[in-house]
PDB file of C-alpha atoms and ligand atoms in Angstrom:
ATOM      1  CA  MET A   1     253.176  86.215  34.396  1.00  0.00           C
ATOM      2  CA  VAL A   2     256.014  86.587  30.975  1.00  0.00           C
ATOM      3  CA  GLU A   3     259.291  86.555  32.346  1.00  0.00           C
ATOM      4  CA  ILE A   4     262.436  87.247  30.109  1.00  0.00           C
ATOM      5  CA  GLU A   5     266.200  86.656  31.020  1.00  0.00           C
ATOM      6  CA  TYR A   6     268.929  89.373  30.204  1.00  0.00           C
ATOM      7  CA  ARG A   7     272.164  90.058  31.821  1.00  0.00           C
ATOM      8  CA  LYS A   8     271.546  88.199  34.476  1.00  0.00           C
ATOM      9  CA  ALA A   9     268.377  90.337  35.596  1.00  0.00           C
ATOM     10  CA  ARG A  10     264.911  88.387  35.561  1.00  0.00           C
ATOM     11  CA  ILE A  11     262.505  91.113  34.100  1.00  0.00           C
ATOM     12  CA  LYS A  12     258.403  90.509  34.219  1.00  0.00           C
ATOM     13  CA  LEU A  13     257.192  91.994  31.701  1.00  0.00           C
ATOM     14  CA  GLY A  14     253.289  92.287  32.301  1.00  0.00           C
ATOM     15  CA  ASN A  15     250.765  92.929  30.141  1.00  0.00           C
ATOM     16  CA  ILE A  16     252.525  93.592  26.455  1.00  0.00           C
ATOM     17  CA  ASP A  17     249.065  94.804  25.418  1.00  0.00           C
ATOM     18  CA  LEU A  18     249.327  97.863  27.680  1.00  0.00           C
ATOM     19  CA  VAL A  19     253.460  98.387  28.776  1.00  0.00           C
ATOM     20  CA  TYR A  20     256.232  98.319  25.902  1.00  0.00           C
ATOM     21  CA  GLU A  21     257.726  95.329  25.380  1.00  0.00           C
ATOM     22  CA  PRO A  22     261.623  95.366  25.533  1.00  0.00           C
ATOM     23  CA  ALA A  23     263.019  94.990  22.082  1.00  0.00           C
ATOM     24  CA  GLU A  24     266.289  96.237  20.459  1.00  0.00           C
ATOM     25  CA  ASP A  25     266.769  99.678  21.883  1.00  0.00           C
ATOM     26  CA  SER A  26     265.778  98.312  25.410  1.00  0.00           C
ATOM     27  CA  PHE A  27     269.390  95.990  25.150  1.00  0.00           C
ATOM     28  CA  LEU A  28     271.403  98.437  23.190  1.00  0.00           C
ATOM     29  CA  LEU A  29     270.431 101.257  25.832  1.00  0.00           C
ATOM     30  CA  ALA A  30     270.666  98.372  28.902  1.00  0.00           C
ATOM     31  CA  ASP A  31     274.202  97.525  27.105  1.00  0.00           C
ATOM     32  CA  ALA A  32     275.814 101.409  26.601  1.00  0.00           C
ATOM     33  CA  ALA A  33     273.909 102.101  30.297  1.00  0.00           C
ATOM     34  CA  LEU A  34     276.165  98.779  31.853  1.00  0.00           C
ATOM     35  CA  LYS A  35     279.125 100.371  30.184  1.00  0.00           C
ATOM     36  CA  GLU A  36     278.797 103.899  31.340  1.00  0.00           C
ATOM     37  CA  ALA A  37     277.442 103.390  35.152  1.00  0.00           C
ATOM     38  CA  LYS A  38     279.993 102.730  37.947  1.00  0.00           C
ATOM     39  CA  ALA A  39     279.532 101.952  41.667  1.00  0.00           C
ATOM     40  CA  GLY A  40     278.361 104.686  43.863  1.00  0.00           C
ATOM     41  CA  MET A  41     276.737 106.662  40.771  1.00  0.00           C
ATOM     42  CA  ARG A  42     272.835 108.213  41.524  1.00  0.00           C
ATOM     43  CA  ILE A  43     271.705 107.143  38.637  1.00  0.00           C
ATOM     44  CA  LEU A  44     267.815 108.222  36.766  1.00  0.00           C
ATOM     45  CA  GLU A  45     265.771 106.840  34.331  1.00  0.00           C
ATOM     46  CA  ILE A  46     262.908 108.473  32.759  1.00  0.00           C
ATOM     47  CA  GLY A  47     259.964 106.490  30.844  1.00  0.00           C
ATOM     48  CA  THR A  48     261.573 103.367  32.623  1.00  0.00           C
ATOM     49  CA  GLY A  49     258.478 101.176  30.904  1.00  0.00           C
ATOM     50  CA  SER A  50     259.020  97.375  32.490  1.00  0.00           C
ATOM     51  CA  GLY A  51     261.608  98.554  33.979  1.00  0.00           C
ATOM     52  CA  PHE A  52     263.652  96.459  31.803  1.00  0.00           C
ATOM     53  CA  VAL A  53     266.626  98.742  31.664  1.00  0.00           C
ATOM     54  CA  SER A  54     266.753 100.206  35.545  1.00  0.00           C
ATOM     55  CA  THR A  55     266.333  96.377  36.543  1.00  0.00           C
ATOM     56  CA  VAL A  56     269.381  95.151  34.569  1.00  0.00           C
ATOM     57  CA  LEU A  57     271.439  97.761  36.047  1.00  0.00           C
ATOM     58  CA  LEU A  58     270.285  97.235  39.642  1.00  0.00           C
ATOM     59  CA  GLU A  59     271.086  93.206  39.335  1.00  0.00           C
ATOM     60  CA  ASN A  60     274.741  94.534  37.802  1.00  0.00           C
ATOM     61  CA  LEU A  61     276.200  96.812  39.518  1.00  0.00           C
ATOM     62  CA  LYS A  62     276.503  97.321  43.351  1.00  0.00           C
ATOM     63  CA  ASP A  63     275.781 100.191  45.136  1.00  0.00           C
ATOM     64  CA  ILE A  64     274.100 102.378  42.641  1.00  0.00           C
ATOM     65  CA  ARG A  65     271.361 105.084  43.631  1.00  0.00           C
ATOM     66  CA  LEU A  66     268.386 104.318  41.004  1.00  0.00           C
ATOM     67  CA  VAL A  67     264.809 106.362  41.098  1.00  0.00           C
ATOM     68  CA  ALA A  68     262.715 105.859  37.594  1.00  0.00           C
ATOM     69  CA  THR A  69     259.633 108.135  36.420  1.00  0.00           C
ATOM     70  CA  GLU A  70     257.645 106.769  33.986  1.00  0.00           C
ATOM     71  CA  ILE A  71     254.145 108.272  32.196  1.00  0.00           C
ATOM     72  CA  ASN A  72     251.925 105.016  31.444  1.00  0.00           C
ATOM     73  CA  PRO A  73     250.363 103.916  35.163  1.00  0.00           C
ATOM     74  CA  ASN A  74     250.010 100.203  33.848  1.00  0.00           C
ATOM     75  CA  ALA A  75     253.914 100.426  33.108  1.00  0.00           C
ATOM     76  CA  ALA A  76     254.602 102.243  36.246  1.00  0.00           C
ATOM     77  CA  THR A  77     253.040  99.289  38.294  1.00  0.00           C
ATOM     78  CA  CYS A  78     254.870  96.258  36.239  1.00  0.00           C
ATOM     79  CA  ALA A  79     258.221  98.466  36.906  1.00  0.00           C
ATOM     80  CA  LYS A  80     257.560  98.382  40.524  1.00  0.00           C
ATOM     81  CA  THR A  81     256.597  94.779  40.708  1.00  0.00           C
ATOM     82  CA  ASN A  82     260.609  94.178  39.000  1.00  0.00           C
ATOM     83  CA  GLY A  83     261.813  96.155  41.961  1.00  0.00           C
ATOM     84  CA  VAL A  84     262.218  99.461  40.614  1.00  0.00           C
ATOM     85  CA  GLU A  85     262.072 102.433  42.823  1.00  0.00           C
ATOM     86  CA  VAL A  86     259.741 104.541  39.978  1.00  0.00           C
ATOM     87  CA  ILE A  87     257.867 107.816  40.344  1.00  0.00           C
ATOM     88  CA  ARG A  88     254.105 108.123  37.872  1.00  0.00           C
ATOM     89  CA  THR A  89     254.929 110.808  36.392  1.00  0.00           C
ATOM     90  CA  ASP A  90     255.383 113.307  32.932  1.00  0.00           C
ATOM     91  CA  LEU A  91     259.511 113.523  32.617  1.00  0.00           C
ATOM     92  CA  PHE A  92     261.395 114.989  35.548  1.00  0.00           C
ATOM     93  CA  LYS A  93     257.763 116.277  37.175  1.00  0.00           C
ATOM     94  CA  GLY A  94     257.459 114.749  40.679  1.00  0.00           C
ATOM     95  CA  LEU A  95     260.841 114.518  41.476  1.00  0.00           C
ATOM     96  CA  LYS A  96     261.711 117.495  43.570  1.00  0.00           C
ATOM     97  CA  SER A  97     258.920 116.721  45.569  1.00  0.00           C
ATOM     98  CA  ARG A  98     259.894 113.515  46.221  1.00  0.00           C
ATOM     99  CA  ASP A  99     263.376 113.230  46.725  1.00  0.00           C
ATOM    100  CA  PRO A 100     265.289 116.426  47.986  1.00  0.00           C
ATOM    101  CA  GLU A 101     268.697 114.770  46.021  1.00  0.00           C
ATOM    102  CA  THR A 102     267.206 115.164  42.687  1.00  0.00           C
ATOM    103  CA  HIS A 103     271.122 115.529  40.812  1.00  0.00           C
ATOM    104  CA  PHE A 104     272.347 112.327  39.166  1.00  0.00           C
ATOM    105  CA  ASP A 105     275.720 110.940  37.286  1.00  0.00           C
ATOM    106  CA  LEU A 106     273.551 109.493  34.812  1.00  0.00           C
ATOM    107  CA  ILE A 107     270.445 109.442  33.606  1.00  0.00           C
ATOM    108  CA  LEU A 108     268.895 107.106  30.939  1.00  0.00           C
ATOM    109  CA  PHE A 109     265.946 107.742  28.470  1.00  0.00           C
ATOM    110  CA  ASN A 110     265.016 105.731  25.407  1.00  0.00           C
ATOM    111  CA  PRO A 111     261.479 107.438  24.636  1.00  0.00           C
ATOM    112  CA  PRO A 112     259.130 107.293  22.262  1.00  0.00           C
ATOM    113  CA  TYR A 113     261.084 108.437  18.742  1.00  0.00           C
ATOM    114  CA  LEU A 114     259.013 107.644  15.835  1.00  0.00           C
ATOM    115  CA  PRO A 115     257.698 110.361  13.958  1.00  0.00           C
ATOM    116  CA  THR A 116     253.517 109.661  14.464  1.00  0.00           C
ATOM    117  CA  SER A 117     250.622 111.465  12.871  1.00  0.00           C
ATOM    118  CA  GLU A 118     247.396 111.862  14.070  1.00  0.00           C
ATOM    119  CA  GLU A 119     246.261 108.276  12.349  1.00  0.00           C
ATOM    120  CA  GLU A 120     249.079 106.248  13.469  1.00  0.00           C
ATOM    121  CA  LYS A 121     248.357 106.958  17.126  1.00  0.00           C
ATOM    122  CA  VAL A 122     247.643 103.749  19.494  1.00  0.00           C
ATOM    123  CA  PRO A 123     244.733 103.882  21.502  1.00  0.00           C
ATOM    124  CA  GLY A 124     245.252 104.337  25.162  1.00  0.00           C
ATOM    125  CA  TRP A 125     248.861 104.635  27.219  1.00  0.00           C
ATOM    126  CA  LEU A 126     250.702 102.688  25.603  1.00  0.00           C
ATOM    127  CA  ASN A 127     251.062 105.397  22.959  1.00  0.00           C
ATOM    128  CA  TYR A 128     252.872 107.370  25.144  1.00  0.00           C
ATOM    129  CA  ALA A 129     256.197 104.285  24.066  1.00  0.00           C
ATOM    130  CA  PHE A 130     255.926 105.223  20.419  1.00  0.00           C
ATOM    131  CA  ASP A 131     254.272 108.493  19.837  1.00  0.00           C
ATOM    132  CA  GLY A 132     257.671 110.809  19.055  1.00  0.00           C
ATOM    133  CA  GLY A 133     255.078 114.069  17.322  1.00  0.00           C
ATOM    134  CA  ILE A 134     255.367 114.291  13.715  1.00  0.00           C
ATOM    135  CA  SER A 135     259.470 115.347  14.181  1.00  0.00           C
ATOM    136  CA  GLY A 136     259.647 112.247  16.016  1.00  0.00           C
ATOM    137  CA  ARG A 137     261.658 114.041  18.933  1.00  0.00           C
ATOM    138  CA  GLU A 138     258.555 116.105  20.470  1.00  0.00           C
ATOM    139  CA  THR A 139     259.132 114.187  23.929  1.00  0.00           C
ATOM    140  CA  LEU A 140     263.068 113.582  23.394  1.00  0.00           C
ATOM    141  CA  ASP A 141     263.380 117.441  22.846  1.00  0.00           C
ATOM    142  CA  ARG A 142     261.347 118.283  25.872  1.00  0.00           C
ATOM    143  CA  PHE A 143     263.308 116.075  27.697  1.00  0.00           C
ATOM    144  CA  LEU A 144     266.572 117.657  26.694  1.00  0.00           C
ATOM    145  CA  ASP A 145     265.066 121.483  27.273  1.00  0.00           C
ATOM    146  CA  GLU A 146     264.988 119.968  31.079  1.00  0.00           C
ATOM    147  CA  VAL A 147     267.872 117.555  31.560  1.00  0.00           C
ATOM    148  CA  LYS A 148     270.324 119.593  32.434  1.00  0.00           C
ATOM    149  CA  ASP A 149     268.597 121.179  35.889  1.00  0.00           C
ATOM    150  CA  TYR A 150     269.232 117.663  36.654  1.00  0.00           C
ATOM    151  CA  LEU A 151     272.769 116.653  35.829  1.00  0.00           C
ATOM    152  CA  LYS A 152     275.080 116.336  38.404  1.00  0.00           C
ATOM    153  CA  PRO A 153     278.675 118.865  37.075  1.00  0.00           C
ATOM    154  CA  ARG A 154     279.983 116.328  34.819  1.00  0.00           C
ATOM    155  CA  GLY A 155     276.837 114.582  34.891  1.00  0.00           C
ATOM    156  CA  GLU A 156     275.968 112.796  31.231  1.00  0.00           C
ATOM    157  CA  VAL A 157     272.510 111.694  29.698  1.00  0.00           C
ATOM    158  CA  LEU A 158     272.687 108.575  27.037  1.00  0.00           C
ATOM    159  CA  VAL A 159     269.482 108.814  25.155  1.00  0.00           C
ATOM    160  CA  LEU A 160     268.274 106.031  22.507  1.00  0.00           C
ATOM    161  CA  ILE A 161     267.146 107.467  19.272  1.00  0.00           C
ATOM    162  CA  SER A 162     266.674 105.757  15.521  1.00  0.00           C
ATOM    163  CA  SER A 163     268.089 106.673  12.112  1.00  0.00           C
ATOM    164  CA  ILE A 164     263.988 107.775  11.126  1.00  0.00           C
ATOM    165  CA  THR A 165     264.582 110.145  14.612  1.00  0.00           C
ATOM    166  CA  GLY A 166     267.284 112.434  12.597  1.00  0.00           C
ATOM    167  CA  LEU A 167     271.017 112.265  14.779  1.00  0.00           C
ATOM    168  CA  GLU A 168     271.913 115.565  13.007  1.00  0.00           C
ATOM    169  CA  ALA A 169     268.591 117.314  14.697  1.00  0.00           C
ATOM    170  CA  VAL A 170     269.452 115.191  18.266  1.00  0.00           C
ATOM    171  CA  LYS A 171     273.438 116.507  18.012  1.00  0.00           C
ATOM    172  CA  GLU A 172     273.028 120.006  17.118  1.00  0.00           C
ATOM    173  CA  LYS A 173     269.802 120.438  19.980  1.00  0.00           C
ATOM    174  CA  MET A 174     272.589 118.901  22.663  1.00  0.00           C
ATOM    175  CA  GLU A 175     275.300 120.600  21.421  1.00  0.00           C
ATOM    176  CA  LYS A 176     273.505 124.021  21.694  1.00  0.00           C
ATOM    177  CA  LEU A 177     272.719 123.102  25.074  1.00  0.00           C
ATOM    178  CA  GLY A 178     276.114 122.380  25.696  1.00  0.00           C
ATOM    179  CA  PHE A 179     276.678 118.455  25.714  1.00  0.00           C
ATOM    180  CA  THR A 180     279.898 117.588  24.440  1.00  0.00           C
ATOM    181  CA  VAL A 181     278.046 114.497  21.650  1.00  0.00           C
ATOM    182  CA  ASP A 182     279.100 111.160  20.448  1.00  0.00           C
ATOM    183  CA  VAL A 183     277.398 107.947  19.569  1.00  0.00           C
ATOM    184  CA  ILE A 184     278.548 105.216  21.506  1.00  0.00           C
ATOM    185  CA  ALA A 185     276.598 102.390  20.255  1.00  0.00           C
ATOM    186  CA  ARG A 186     274.891 101.592  17.212  1.00  0.00           C
ATOM    187  CA  LYS A 187     272.778  98.494  15.892  1.00  0.00           C
ATOM    188  CA  LYS A 188     271.192  98.435  12.510  1.00  0.00           C
ATOM    189  CA  VAL A 189     267.476  97.096  12.489  1.00  0.00           C
ATOM    190  CA  SER A 190     266.137  95.995   9.560  1.00  0.00           C
ATOM    191  CA  PHE A 191     264.510  99.588   7.962  1.00  0.00           C
ATOM    192  CA  GLU A 192     266.504 101.404  10.628  1.00  0.00           C
ATOM    193  CA  GLU A 193     269.591 101.987  12.873  1.00  0.00           C
ATOM    194  CA  LEU A 194     269.481 102.043  16.597  1.00  0.00           C
ATOM    195  CA  MET A 195     272.176 104.692  18.571  1.00  0.00           C
ATOM    196  CA  VAL A 196     272.769 105.321  21.888  1.00  0.00           C
ATOM    197  CA  VAL A 197     273.650 109.423  21.645  1.00  0.00           C
ATOM    198  CA  ARG A 198     275.667 110.417  25.334  1.00  0.00           C
ATOM    199  CA  GLY A 199     276.358 114.120  25.753  1.00  0.00           C
ATOM    200  CA  LYS A 200     278.593 114.936  28.073  1.00  0.00           C
ATOM    201  CA  ILE A 201     278.459 118.211  30.633  1.00  0.00           C
ATOM    202  CA  LEU A 202     282.293 119.085  30.974  1.00  0.00           C
TER     203      LEU A 202
HETATM  204  C1  SAM B 301     260.272 102.955  23.914  1.00  0.00           C
HETATM  205  S1  SAM B 301     259.290 102.756  25.302  1.00  0.00           S
HETATM  206  C2  SAM B 301     261.339 102.170  26.459  1.00  0.00           C
HETATM  207  C3  SAM B 301     260.598 101.810  28.094  1.00  0.00           C
HETATM  208  C4  SAM B 301     261.945 100.953  28.407  1.00  0.00           C
HETATM  209  N1  SAM B 301     262.650 102.281  28.899  1.00  0.00           N
HETATM  210  C5  SAM B 301     262.778 100.030  27.447  1.00  0.00           C
HETATM  211  O1  SAM B 301     263.395 100.802  27.545  1.00  0.00           O
HETATM  212  O2  SAM B 301     262.253  98.794  27.048  1.00  0.00           O
HETATM  213  C6  SAM B 301     259.161 104.160  25.785  1.00  0.00           C
HETATM  214  C7  SAM B 301     258.985 104.708  27.442  1.00  0.00           C
HETATM  215  O3  SAM B 301     258.890 106.146  28.121  1.00  0.00           O
HETATM  216  C8  SAM B 301     257.316 106.209  28.557  1.00  0.00           C
HETATM  217  N2  SAM B 301     256.956 107.962  28.281  1.00  0.00           N
HETATM  218  C9  SAM B 301     256.644 108.288  27.600  1.00  0.00           C
HETATM  219  N3  SAM B 301     256.532 109.779  27.017  1.00  0.00           N
HETATM  220  C10 SAM B 301     256.635 109.858  28.266  1.00  0.00           C
HETATM  221  C11 SAM B 301     256.706 110.977  29.559  1.00  0.00           C
HETATM  222  N4  SAM B 301     256.323 112.225  29.278  1.00  0.00           N
HETATM  223  N5  SAM B 301     257.126 110.815  30.780  1.00  0.00           N
HETATM  224  C12 SAM B 301     257.836 109.700  31.267  1.00  0.00           C
HETATM  225  N6  SAM B 301     257.588 108.588  30.733  1.00  0.00           N
HETATM  226  C13 SAM B 301     257.503 108.867  29.005  1.00  0.00           C
HETATM  227  C14 SAM B 301     256.484 105.305  27.785  1.00  0.00           C
HETATM  228  O4  SAM B 301     255.171 105.189  28.805  1.00  0.00           O
HETATM  229  C15 SAM B 301     256.985 104.034  27.077  1.00  0.00           C
HETATM  230  O5  SAM B 301     257.001 103.449  28.529  1.00  0.00           O
END
């Protein structure tokens, strides 16, 4: 099985035809999350994929309590193999029934962020890794509409977006929902710029 090593963590990737292969977006979110997370925090990762970001956090931070969700069953199995506690579900569904303590200090999501037409969809579960709907923000918008219900007071959200996703539209939505918004990491990768957007509830 293919494995990668990143920031002291070894992550088994499983079959990359079935599970999203960690890339620059995953690395940028993992590094930003490592800076924001602190010992003792309760952390939720939505859409953990192979479990890459969660595994990096678990291997580098003491005393965190981390749970993840993932819609793709192949990815959920891969993340479990990497030692991540993962619930196979759509976004936040199933969290309440599984865990009575469903409020988190930090919630992370590297969503499918590419604008995608019907013809651009890829077959099978892997489509969930890429397909952001026509706007590129369909899954992210659903996430943002719900995320405050799962945050502790003064909790924060980190989302990975691309310049193609539209920073202004994401900022506007988050601000309307009551978040204070900052871009805390950026990286240019060929035709796009990747960004980690932080939303804080004050
Ligand atoms: C861009 S990939 C990122 C994977 C991993 N977090 C990383 O950074 O390498 C997006 C992940 O979100 C998952 N996903 C997409 N929509 C989802 C949903 N509604 N609920 C849960 N997971 C979802 C996909 O299956 C995919 O694994």
